[in-house]
Every structure is written in C-alpha cells, then in structure tokens.
PDB file of C-alpha atoms in Angstrom:
ATOM      1  CA  UNK A   1      -1.045  11.837 -33.913  1.00  0.00           C
ATOM      2  CA  UNK A   2      -4.569  10.944 -35.116  1.00  0.00           C
ATOM      3  CA  UNK A   3      -6.127  14.345 -34.721  1.00  0.00           C
ATOM      4  CA  UNK A   4      -9.673  15.018 -36.085  1.00  0.00           C
ATOM      5  CA  UNK A   5     -10.982  18.650 -36.329  1.00  0.00           C
ATOM      6  CA  UNK A   6     -14.385  19.907 -36.508  1.00  0.00           C
ATOM      7  CA  UNK A   7     -15.536  23.467 -37.490  1.00  0.00           C
ATOM      8  CA  UNK A   8     -17.073  25.393 -36.279  1.00  0.00           C
ATOM      9  CA  UNK A   9     -17.052  24.392 -32.610  1.00  0.00           C
ATOM     10  CA  UNK A  10     -20.322  26.549 -32.159  1.00  0.00           C
ATOM     11  CA  UNK A  11     -22.848  27.920 -34.413  1.00  0.00           C
ATOM     12  CA  UNK A  12     -26.182  29.736 -33.684  1.00  0.00           C
ATOM     13  CA  UNK A  13     -28.485  30.459 -36.666  1.00  0.00           C
ATOM     14  CA  UNK A  14     -31.868  31.415 -37.511  1.00  0.00           C
ATOM     15  CA  UNK A  15     -34.749  28.958 -38.300  1.00  0.00           C
ATOM     16  CA  UNK A  16     -34.761  28.018 -41.999  1.00  0.00           C
ATOM     17  CA  UNK A  17     -31.110  28.309 -42.716  1.00  0.00           C
ATOM     18  CA  UNK A  18     -28.593  25.761 -43.716  1.00  0.00           C
ATOM     19  CA  UNK A  19     -25.545  25.094 -41.751  1.00  0.00           C
ATOM     20  CA  UNK A  20     -22.558  23.091 -42.835  1.00  0.00           C
ATOM     21  CA  UNK A  21     -20.094  21.298 -40.211  1.00  0.00           C
ATOM     22  CA  UNK A  22     -16.797  20.229 -41.329  1.00  0.00           C
ATOM     23  CA  UNK A  23     -14.795  17.166 -40.186  1.00  0.00           C
ATOM     24  CA  UNK A  24     -11.247  16.972 -40.986  1.00  0.00           C
ATOM     25  CA  UNK A  25      -8.509  14.395 -40.232  1.00  0.00           C
ATOM     26  CA  UNK A  26      -5.286  16.617 -39.832  1.00  0.00           C
ATOM     27  CA  UNK A  27      -2.429  14.144 -40.000  1.00  0.00           C
ATOM     28  CA  UNK A  28      -4.048  11.032 -41.392  1.00  0.00           C
ATOM     29  CA  UNK A  29      -6.153   9.964 -44.540  1.00  0.00           C
ATOM     30  CA  UNK A  30      -9.346   8.635 -43.662  1.00  0.00           C
ATOM     31  CA  UNK A  31     -11.844   6.343 -46.041  1.00  0.00           C
ATOM     32  CA  UNK A  32     -14.525   6.259 -43.403  1.00  0.00           C
ATOM     33  CA  UNK A  33     -15.891   8.777 -41.203  1.00  0.00           C
ATOM     34  CA  UNK A  34     -18.773   8.541 -38.958  1.00  0.00           C
ATOM     35  CA  UNK A  35     -21.293  11.428 -37.752  1.00  0.00           C
ATOM     36  CA  UNK A  36     -23.013  11.169 -34.314  1.00  0.00           C
ATOM     37  CA  UNK A  37     -25.649  13.441 -32.723  1.00  0.00           C
ATOM     38  CA  UNK A  38     -25.840  13.851 -29.130  1.00  0.00           C
ATOM     39  CA  UNK A  39     -28.742  15.115 -27.218  1.00  0.00           C
ATOM     40  CA  UNK A  40     -28.372  16.825 -23.754  1.00  0.00           C
ATOM     41  CA  UNK A  41     -27.113  14.438 -21.112  1.00  0.00           C
ATOM     42  CA  UNK A  42     -28.069  11.656 -23.409  1.00  0.00           C
ATOM     43  CA  UNK A  43     -25.700   9.328 -25.358  1.00  0.00           C
ATOM     44  CA  UNK A  44     -24.341   9.422 -28.940  1.00  0.00           C
ATOM     45  CA  UNK A  45     -26.464   8.256 -31.694  1.00  0.00           C
ATOM     46  CA  UNK A  46     -24.782   7.246 -35.029  1.00  0.00           C
ATOM     47  CA  UNK A  47     -26.320   9.297 -37.829  1.00  0.00           C
ATOM     48  CA  UNK A  48     -24.582   8.006 -41.034  1.00  0.00           C
ATOM     49  CA  UNK A  49     -21.424   6.484 -42.094  1.00  0.00           C
ATOM     50  CA  UNK A  50     -19.497   8.382 -44.754  1.00  0.00           C
ATOM     51  CA  UNK A  51     -17.078   6.708 -47.159  1.00  0.00           C
ATOM     52  CA  UNK A  52     -14.874   8.728 -49.353  1.00  0.00           C
ATOM     53  CA  UNK A  53     -15.995   8.899 -52.959  1.00  0.00           C
ATOM     54  CA  UNK A  54     -19.486   7.036 -52.309  1.00  0.00           C
ATOM     55  CA  UNK A  55     -22.825   7.838 -50.853  1.00  0.00           C
ATOM     56  CA  UNK A  56     -23.260   7.879 -47.231  1.00  0.00           C
ATOM     57  CA  UNK A  57     -24.921   5.122 -45.213  1.00  0.00           C
ATOM     58  CA  UNK A  58     -27.749   6.499 -43.043  1.00  0.00           C
ATOM     59  CA  UNK A  59     -29.061   5.101 -39.920  1.00  0.00           C
ATOM     60  CA  UNK A  60     -32.676   4.191 -39.704  1.00  0.00           C
ATOM     61  CA  UNK A  61     -34.846   7.148 -38.969  1.00  0.00           C
ATOM     62  CA  UNK A  62     -32.233   9.712 -40.084  1.00  0.00           C
ATOM     63  CA  UNK A  63     -33.589  11.976 -42.959  1.00  0.00           C
ATOM     64  CA  UNK A  64     -31.038  11.808 -45.754  1.00  0.00           C
ATOM     65  CA  UNK A  65     -32.270  14.824 -47.280  1.00  0.00           C
ATOM     66  CA  UNK A  66     -32.234  16.860 -44.128  1.00  0.00           C
ATOM     67  CA  UNK A  67     -28.696  15.912 -43.282  1.00  0.00           C
ATOM     68  CA  UNK A  68     -26.398  15.882 -46.298  1.00  0.00           C
ATOM     69  CA  UNK A  69     -23.193  14.360 -46.125  1.00  0.00           C
ATOM     70  CA  UNK A  70     -20.357  14.772 -48.463  1.00  0.00           C
ATOM     71  CA  UNK A  71     -16.929  12.962 -48.123  1.00  0.00           C
ATOM     72  CA  UNK A  72     -15.051  14.327 -51.332  1.00  0.00           C
ATOM     73  CA  UNK A  73     -11.427  13.684 -49.966  1.00  0.00           C
ATOM     74  CA  UNK A  74      -9.703  11.443 -47.772  1.00  0.00           C
ATOM     75  CA  UNK A  75      -9.427  14.222 -45.143  1.00  0.00           C
ATOM     76  CA  UNK A  76     -12.737  15.948 -45.141  1.00  0.00           C
ATOM     77  CA  UNK A  77     -16.227  14.961 -44.578  1.00  0.00           C
ATOM     78  CA  UNK A  78     -19.111  17.748 -44.342  1.00  0.00           C
ATOM     79  CA  UNK A  79     -22.567  17.539 -42.691  1.00  0.00           C
ATOM     80  CA  UNK A  80     -25.142  20.082 -43.731  1.00  0.00           C
ATOM     81  CA  UNK A  81     -28.224  20.428 -41.780  1.00  0.00           C
ATOM     82  CA  UNK A  82     -30.613  21.813 -44.497  1.00  0.00           C
ATOM     83  CA  UNK A  83     -33.428  24.215 -43.542  1.00  0.00           C
ATOM     84  CA  UNK A  84     -32.532  23.889 -39.802  1.00  0.00           C
ATOM     85  CA  UNK A  85     -35.368  24.162 -37.100  1.00  0.00           C
ATOM     86  CA  UNK A  86     -34.986  24.346 -33.400  1.00  0.00           C
ATOM     87  CA  UNK A  87     -35.535  20.598 -32.959  1.00  0.00           C
ATOM     88  CA  UNK A  88     -32.226  20.280 -35.070  1.00  0.00           C
ATOM     89  CA  UNK A  89     -30.368  21.961 -32.185  1.00  0.00           C
ATOM     90  CA  UNK A  90     -27.944  19.563 -30.782  1.00  0.00           C
ATOM     91  CA  UNK A  91     -24.141  18.568 -30.235  1.00  0.00           C
ATOM     92  CA  UNK A  92     -22.820  16.916 -33.472  1.00  0.00           C
ATOM     93  CA  UNK A  93     -19.576  14.703 -33.390  1.00  0.00           C
ATOM     94  CA  UNK A  94     -17.881  13.308 -36.177  1.00  0.00           C
ATOM     95  CA  UNK A  95     -15.072  10.490 -35.844  1.00  0.00           C
ATOM     96  CA  UNK A  96     -12.700   9.339 -38.572  1.00  0.00           C
ATOM     97  CA  UNK A  97     -10.858   5.911 -39.007  1.00  0.00           C
ATOM     98  CA  UNK A  98      -7.198   6.013 -40.438  1.00  0.00           C
ATOM     99  CA  UNK A  99      -6.513   4.215 -43.415  1.00  0.00           C
ATOM    100  CA  UNK A 100      -8.763   2.176 -45.960  1.00  0.00           C
ATOM    101  CA  UNK A 101     -12.198   1.056 -45.328  1.00  0.00           C
ATOM    102  CA  UNK A 102     -12.155  -1.920 -42.830  1.00  0.00           C
ATOM    103  CA  UNK A 103      -8.543  -1.141 -41.777  1.00  0.00           C
ATOM    104  CA  UNK A 104      -9.384  -2.351 -38.251  1.00  0.00           C
ATOM    105  CA  UNK A 105      -8.071   0.933 -36.750  1.00  0.00           C
ATOM    106  CA  UNK A 106      -9.773   2.843 -33.903  1.00  0.00           C
ATOM    107  CA  UNK A 107     -12.136   5.544 -34.446  1.00  0.00           C
ATOM    108  CA  UNK A 108     -10.830   8.940 -33.510  1.00  0.00           C
ATOM    109  CA  UNK A 109     -13.347  11.723 -32.431  1.00  0.00           C
ATOM    110  CA  UNK A 110     -13.597  15.382 -33.268  1.00  0.00           C
ATOM    111  CA  UNK A 111     -14.235  17.946 -30.314  1.00  0.00           C
ATOM    112  CA  UNK A 112     -17.866  18.219 -31.585  1.00  0.00           C
ATOM    113  CA  UNK A 113     -19.881  21.066 -32.785  1.00  0.00           C
ATOM    114  CA  UNK A 114     -22.851  22.626 -30.868  1.00  0.00           C
ATOM    115  CA  UNK A 115     -25.617  23.661 -33.014  1.00  0.00           C
ATOM    116  CA  UNK A 116     -28.108  26.121 -31.861  1.00  0.00           C
ATOM    117  CA  UNK A 117     -31.289  26.931 -33.931  1.00  0.00           C
ATOM    118  CA  UNK A 118     -33.422  30.027 -32.982  1.00  0.00           C
TER     119      UNK A 118
ATOM    120  CA  UNK B   1     -29.645  -5.893 -31.638  1.00  0.00           C
ATOM    121  CA  UNK B   2     -26.714  -4.846 -29.688  1.00  0.00           C
ATOM    122  CA  UNK B   3     -27.252  -2.544 -26.806  1.00  0.00           C
ATOM    123  CA  UNK B   4     -25.186  -0.986 -23.811  1.00  0.00           C
ATOM    124  CA  UNK B   5     -26.751  -0.251 -20.456  1.00  0.00           C
ATOM    125  CA  UNK B   6     -24.833   2.100 -17.936  1.00  0.00           C
ATOM    126  CA  UNK B   7     -25.759   3.041 -14.440  1.00  0.00           C
ATOM    127  CA  UNK B   8     -27.543   6.366 -14.236  1.00  0.00           C
ATOM    128  CA  UNK B   9     -25.836   9.213 -12.929  1.00  0.00           C
ATOM    129  CA  UNK B  10     -25.005  11.826 -11.994  1.00  0.00           C
ATOM    130  CA  UNK B  11     -22.298  10.331  -9.871  1.00  0.00           C
ATOM    131  CA  UNK B  12     -20.762  12.695  -7.234  1.00  0.00           C
ATOM    132  CA  UNK B  13     -17.647  11.451  -5.187  1.00  0.00           C
ATOM    133  CA  UNK B  14     -15.024  13.180  -3.055  1.00  0.00           C
ATOM    134  CA  UNK B  15     -11.443  13.199  -4.073  1.00  0.00           C
ATOM    135  CA  UNK B  16      -9.458   9.982  -3.466  1.00  0.00           C
ATOM    136  CA  UNK B  17     -12.790   7.803  -3.219  1.00  0.00           C
ATOM    137  CA  UNK B  18     -13.265   4.489  -4.967  1.00  0.00           C
ATOM    138  CA  UNK B  19     -15.001   4.730  -8.341  1.00  0.00           C
ATOM    139  CA  UNK B  20     -17.221   2.131  -9.965  1.00  0.00           C
ATOM    140  CA  UNK B  21     -19.529   2.742 -13.119  1.00  0.00           C
ATOM    141  CA  UNK B  22     -21.640  -0.315 -13.952  1.00  0.00           C
ATOM    142  CA  UNK B  23     -21.973  -1.353 -17.428  1.00  0.00           C
ATOM    143  CA  UNK B  24     -23.720  -4.405 -18.982  1.00  0.00           C
ATOM    144  CA  UNK B  25     -24.355  -5.324 -22.709  1.00  0.00           C
ATOM    145  CA  UNK B  26     -26.448  -7.402 -24.914  1.00  0.00           C
ATOM    146  CA  UNK B  27     -24.819  -8.594 -28.135  1.00  0.00           C
ATOM    147  CA  UNK B  28     -24.777 -11.547 -30.488  1.00  0.00           C
ATOM    148  CA  UNK B  29     -21.325 -12.988 -30.927  1.00  0.00           C
ATOM    149  CA  UNK B  30     -18.072 -11.812 -29.197  1.00  0.00           C
ATOM    150  CA  UNK B  31     -18.079  -7.958 -29.128  1.00  0.00           C
ATOM    151  CA  UNK B  32     -15.208  -5.652 -28.092  1.00  0.00           C
ATOM    152  CA  UNK B  33     -15.860  -3.502 -25.314  1.00  0.00           C
ATOM    153  CA  UNK B  34     -14.762   0.141 -24.766  1.00  0.00           C
ATOM    154  CA  UNK B  35     -14.873   2.993 -22.240  1.00  0.00           C
ATOM    155  CA  UNK B  36     -14.755   6.332 -23.655  1.00  0.00           C
ATOM    156  CA  UNK B  37     -14.501   9.738 -21.780  1.00  0.00           C
ATOM    157  CA  UNK B  38     -15.967  13.102 -22.654  1.00  0.00           C
ATOM    158  CA  UNK B  39     -14.686  16.225 -20.955  1.00  0.00           C
ATOM    159  CA  UNK B  40     -16.808  19.469 -21.085  1.00  0.00           C
ATOM    160  CA  UNK B  41     -17.449  20.726 -24.595  1.00  0.00           C
ATOM    161  CA  UNK B  42     -15.123  18.138 -26.063  1.00  0.00           C
ATOM    162  CA  UNK B  43     -15.563  15.189 -28.029  1.00  0.00           C
ATOM    163  CA  UNK B  44     -14.771  11.491 -26.991  1.00  0.00           C
ATOM    164  CA  UNK B  45     -11.377  10.123 -26.043  1.00  0.00           C
ATOM    165  CA  UNK B  46     -10.826   6.267 -25.897  1.00  0.00           C
ATOM    166  CA  UNK B  47      -9.934   5.596 -22.083  1.00  0.00           C
ATOM    167  CA  UNK B  48      -9.545   1.699 -22.398  1.00  0.00           C
ATOM    168  CA  UNK B  49     -10.776  -1.142 -24.350  1.00  0.00           C
ATOM    169  CA  UNK B  50     -11.029  -5.438 -24.123  1.00  0.00           C
ATOM    170  CA  UNK B  51     -11.283  -7.400 -26.987  1.00  0.00           C
ATOM    171  CA  UNK B  52     -12.174 -10.913 -25.563  1.00  0.00           C
ATOM    172  CA  UNK B  53     -13.465 -12.525 -22.232  1.00  0.00           C
ATOM    173  CA  UNK B  54     -11.358 -11.981 -19.154  1.00  0.00           C
ATOM    174  CA  UNK B  55      -9.243  -9.298 -20.751  1.00  0.00           C
ATOM    175  CA  UNK B  56      -8.661  -6.275 -18.558  1.00  0.00           C
ATOM    176  CA  UNK B  57      -8.235  -2.715 -20.088  1.00  0.00           C
ATOM    177  CA  UNK B  58      -6.397  -0.203 -18.108  1.00  0.00           C
ATOM    178  CA  UNK B  59      -5.244   3.368 -18.658  1.00  0.00           C
ATOM    179  CA  UNK B  60      -4.715   6.540 -16.148  1.00  0.00           C
ATOM    180  CA  UNK B  61      -5.586   4.271 -13.129  1.00  0.00           C
ATOM    181  CA  UNK B  62      -8.906   3.350 -14.536  1.00  0.00           C
ATOM    182  CA  UNK B  63      -9.509  -0.445 -15.225  1.00  0.00           C
ATOM    183  CA  UNK B  64     -12.224  -2.737 -16.519  1.00  0.00           C
ATOM    184  CA  UNK B  65     -12.566  -6.430 -17.063  1.00  0.00           C
ATOM    185  CA  UNK B  66     -14.709  -8.183 -19.808  1.00  0.00           C
ATOM    186  CA  UNK B  67     -16.854 -10.432 -18.052  1.00  0.00           C
ATOM    187  CA  UNK B  68     -18.622 -12.716 -20.615  1.00  0.00           C
ATOM    188  CA  UNK B  69     -20.465 -14.682 -17.903  1.00  0.00           C
ATOM    189  CA  UNK B  70     -22.160 -11.598 -16.423  1.00  0.00           C
ATOM    190  CA  UNK B  71     -22.049  -9.598 -19.842  1.00  0.00           C
ATOM    191  CA  UNK B  72     -20.362  -6.827 -17.908  1.00  0.00           C
ATOM    192  CA  UNK B  73     -17.583  -4.410 -18.229  1.00  0.00           C
ATOM    193  CA  UNK B  74     -17.639  -2.405 -15.197  1.00  0.00           C
ATOM    194  CA  UNK B  75     -15.267   0.664 -14.885  1.00  0.00           C
ATOM    195  CA  UNK B  76     -13.234   1.186 -11.565  1.00  0.00           C
ATOM    196  CA  UNK B  77     -10.674   3.583 -10.201  1.00  0.00           C
ATOM    197  CA  UNK B  78      -9.134   3.141  -6.673  1.00  0.00           C
ATOM    198  CA  UNK B  79      -8.679   6.828  -5.846  1.00  0.00           C
ATOM    199  CA  UNK B  80     -10.338   9.712  -8.110  1.00  0.00           C
ATOM    200  CA  UNK B  81      -9.174  12.951  -8.665  1.00  0.00           C
ATOM    201  CA  UNK B  82     -10.838  16.145  -9.502  1.00  0.00           C
ATOM    202  CA  UNK B  83      -9.578  16.108 -12.987  1.00  0.00           C
ATOM    203  CA  UNK B  84     -11.556  12.781 -13.619  1.00  0.00           C
ATOM    204  CA  UNK B  85     -14.818  14.838 -13.571  1.00  0.00           C
ATOM    205  CA  UNK B  86     -16.250  14.093 -17.167  1.00  0.00           C
ATOM    206  CA  UNK B  87     -18.979  11.949 -18.802  1.00  0.00           C
ATOM    207  CA  UNK B  88     -18.075   8.431 -19.261  1.00  0.00           C
ATOM    208  CA  UNK B  89     -19.383   6.074 -21.987  1.00  0.00           C
ATOM    209  CA  UNK B  90     -19.451   2.386 -22.280  1.00  0.00           C
ATOM    210  CA  UNK B  91     -19.596   1.080 -25.715  1.00  0.00           C
ATOM    211  CA  UNK B  92     -19.334  -1.984 -27.785  1.00  0.00           C
ATOM    212  CA  UNK B  93     -18.360  -2.823 -31.185  1.00  0.00           C
ATOM    213  CA  UNK B  94     -18.300  -6.049 -33.374  1.00  0.00           C
ATOM    214  CA  UNK B  95     -14.860  -5.152 -34.367  1.00  0.00           C
ATOM    215  CA  UNK B  96     -11.910  -5.360 -31.930  1.00  0.00           C
ATOM    216  CA  UNK B  97     -10.562  -1.720 -32.913  1.00  0.00           C
ATOM    217  CA  UNK B  98     -14.142  -0.117 -32.818  1.00  0.00           C
ATOM    218  CA  UNK B  99     -13.715   0.596 -36.499  1.00  0.00           C
ATOM    219  CA  UNK B 100     -17.273  -0.610 -37.241  1.00  0.00           C
ATOM    220  CA  UNK B 101     -20.303   0.950 -35.640  1.00  0.00           C
ATOM    221  CA  UNK B 102     -19.828   1.716 -31.747  1.00  0.00           C
ATOM    222  CA  UNK B 103     -23.122   1.166 -29.650  1.00  0.00           C
ATOM    223  CA  UNK B 104     -22.777   3.597 -26.840  1.00  0.00           C
ATOM    224  CA  UNK B 105     -24.342   3.249 -23.438  1.00  0.00           C
ATOM    225  CA  UNK B 106     -26.354   6.331 -22.182  1.00  0.00           C
ATOM    226  CA  UNK B 107     -23.254   7.984 -20.437  1.00  0.00           C
ATOM    227  CA  UNK B 108     -22.537   8.548 -16.631  1.00  0.00           C
ATOM    228  CA  UNK B 109     -21.672  12.038 -15.573  1.00  0.00           C
ATOM    229  CA  UNK B 110     -19.067  11.951 -12.759  1.00  0.00           C
ATOM    230  CA  UNK B 111     -18.256  14.853 -10.357  1.00  0.00           C
ATOM    231  CA  UNK B 112     -15.348  14.733  -8.164  1.00  0.00           C
ATOM    232  CA  UNK B 113     -15.149  17.405  -5.228  1.00  0.00           C
ATOM    233  CA  UNK B 114     -12.013  18.415  -3.868  1.00  0.00           C
TER     234      UNK B 114
END
C-alpha cells in the first residue's frame, strides 16, 4: 500500500516551454504533499509543501512564479515549471503523507521525474 | 538550523564486506532520524528510522543506532550484497514519522562488486 506515482518519469523539451509533472497517491488520500529537487550526485532539496485546497508554502529561494504548484484534490498535486530553461533540468521528486495534515504518518515518495531542457 | 552530514562517497566494496556509512547531525531539540535508500532511476524508500536516543532501527540486515552524545546515526550492515548498490541518504525530522520537513544529507553512493 501507500503508492505514490509520478508522471511523466522522463521529459525532454525545448527551452521556453512549460512542463507539468503530476504526483498521485494511488491508494490513499493525502492532504499534504512535498516537492523536492535533486541535482546530480547531490541531496534532495525541499522546494515546497503542498496542501490540498490551499496555496503551497515555498522554501526560501524557490521562485513561486517559476514553479507553480496546484493541489486541487486529495490524490493529486501538480508541479508546473514555467518557461523552462536548461538550468531547470533536474530530477524532481514528490512525496505524500496519508491522511489529514499533521497526521503523523511517514512520507511516501514517488519514483521521480527527470526533466531535461534543451 | 537543522543539518545532516554524511561521509562522502562513492563507496565501493566487495560482496560480503562490512559496511559503515557515517552520518552526523545538528539539530535543536530531539529530532527523529532516518535512513532512506534510492535505487537507480527511482524515488526514495524508507530503510529504517529511530525516534529517540539509544533507539536502534533495523531492516534488511541494515541497522543504525541513535547516539545523542555523539549526534550520530551511522548505518551498518555486516555482509553487503550486490543488490545493496544504491544511494543512501541520512535524514532528520522534527516529527517521529517524518511527516514534517525532512532535512537530508548529501547522500552516499554505494557500489558492491561481486
């Protein structure tokens, strides 16, 4: 149980386009989801906390107009990289927490999306 | 703020060797500590955790003990296998379940040769 699915797993697109990444909790509802970014051979950096029905909370240094997060349902959060440029190329990973906010449940991670901007 | 420091990799071992990956942390209060594993092209999987001092987390032959006096949570395995090749992340959280923000170390890439 507690499966988190990300789609697409890999995307290559031209500079200037916008890319949407989906994060779905397949067998549970999640009020809270997190979005991470992982640079090659580096650790995961938390980008934002996404709460269903409210605005995402972004970490310091993350451009909210660049990385749009929508969490419109209890099973789906989306991350849209707007006007993507080569420096946005990275591995993006989401995680979801079963249940309500502050449910004291562990985070379950998706398999990640590798974004390459040409 | 909270931070996690892991030993630098990559680490390369032969099958059946003993493994230690060092992890130390800096935190206010009493964080919970975690080890996550990331296989190639995949997301993270929780390997083990400990929520208070002197707790030992264990799973799949791996273990780590929460040492408050040395602020450490070193990962060990007595006999590694090729299938253990992955990147290992040490992490901490203010919540026992890791529900709140996770702070990750830089990761240690482990390669096990047959």
